[in-house]
C-alpha cells in the first residue's frame, strides 16, 4: 500500500493525489496537520531521501519561525522537522520500503505505472 503524507491544501499534494486517482492507484492519505508523523518515520525519510530534499526552506513555516537566521546544520534541520512536521517538503510518499518526496509527474509515471 502506498501511503501519502501531506496536507490537502498543498498544490503538490493535490497533484500527487490526482495522479494516483487518475491512474486508479489506491493510496492511504495521512494529514500531517491532524496527525504528526512519528519521529522515527521522519528520521527514516531523511535517511532515505536526504535532509535537503525533506526540509522545506522555502515554505511559510520556515519563514515564520525565522529559521534562516539560525543557519541550521543537518542535525538541527532534522530536530526542527521532528518538532514542526509542517517544515517537510510535501508530499511524502512511502512505497515498497522506499520514500519519495515532492511531486514530479514524470518520476511518478516511471515509479508507479
Short mmCIF file of C-alpha atoms in Angstrom, two decimals, residues 51-93:
data_model
loop_
_atom_site.label_atom_id
_atom_site.label_comp_id
_atom_site.label_asym_id
_atom_site.label_seq_id
_atom_site.Cartn_x
_atom_site.Cartn_y
_atom_site.Cartn_z
CA UNK A 51 17.81 16.25 4.55
CA UNK A 52 17.98 18.82 1.75
CA UNK A 53 15.15 17.05 -0.08
CA UNK A 54 13.00 16.61 3.04
CA UNK A 55 13.49 20.03 4.66
CA UNK A 56 11.38 22.80 3.12
CA UNK A 57 13.36 26.01 3.43
CA UNK A 58 11.03 27.88 1.07
CA UNK A 59 7.74 27.50 2.92
CA UNK A 60 5.71 29.76 5.15
CA UNK A 61 6.54 27.84 8.34
CA UNK A 62 10.29 28.23 7.69
CA UNK A 63 9.90 32.00 7.26
CA UNK A 64 7.52 32.35 10.21
CA UNK A 65 9.96 30.57 12.53
CA UNK A 66 12.85 32.67 11.13
CA UNK A 67 14.98 29.54 10.81
CA UNK A 68 17.25 31.06 8.17
CA UNK A 69 18.82 33.17 10.90
CA UNK A 70 19.77 30.03 12.85
CA UNK A 71 21.96 28.72 10.00
CA UNK A 72 20.97 25.13 10.84
CA UNK A 73 23.22 22.16 10.19
CA UNK A 74 21.73 18.81 9.11
CA UNK A 75 21.19 17.67 12.70
CA UNK A 76 19.44 20.94 13.52
CA UNK A 77 17.20 20.63 10.46
CA UNK A 78 16.19 17.09 11.49
CA UNK A 79 15.39 18.26 15.02
CA UNK A 80 13.16 21.01 13.60
CA UNK A 81 11.42 18.56 11.22
CA UNK A 82 10.53 16.38 14.19
CA UNK A 83 9.27 19.39 16.22
CA UNK A 84 7.47 21.02 13.28
CA UNK A 85 6.40 18.48 10.62
CA UNK A 86 4.99 21.34 8.53
CA UNK A 87 8.63 22.01 7.59
CA UNK A 88 8.56 18.82 5.50
CA UNK A 89 8.50 19.17 1.74
CA UNK A 90 5.32 17.58 0.53
CA UNK A 91 4.03 15.13 -0.32
CA UNK A 92 6.00 12.35 1.31
CA UNK A 93 5.24 9.05 -0.42
#
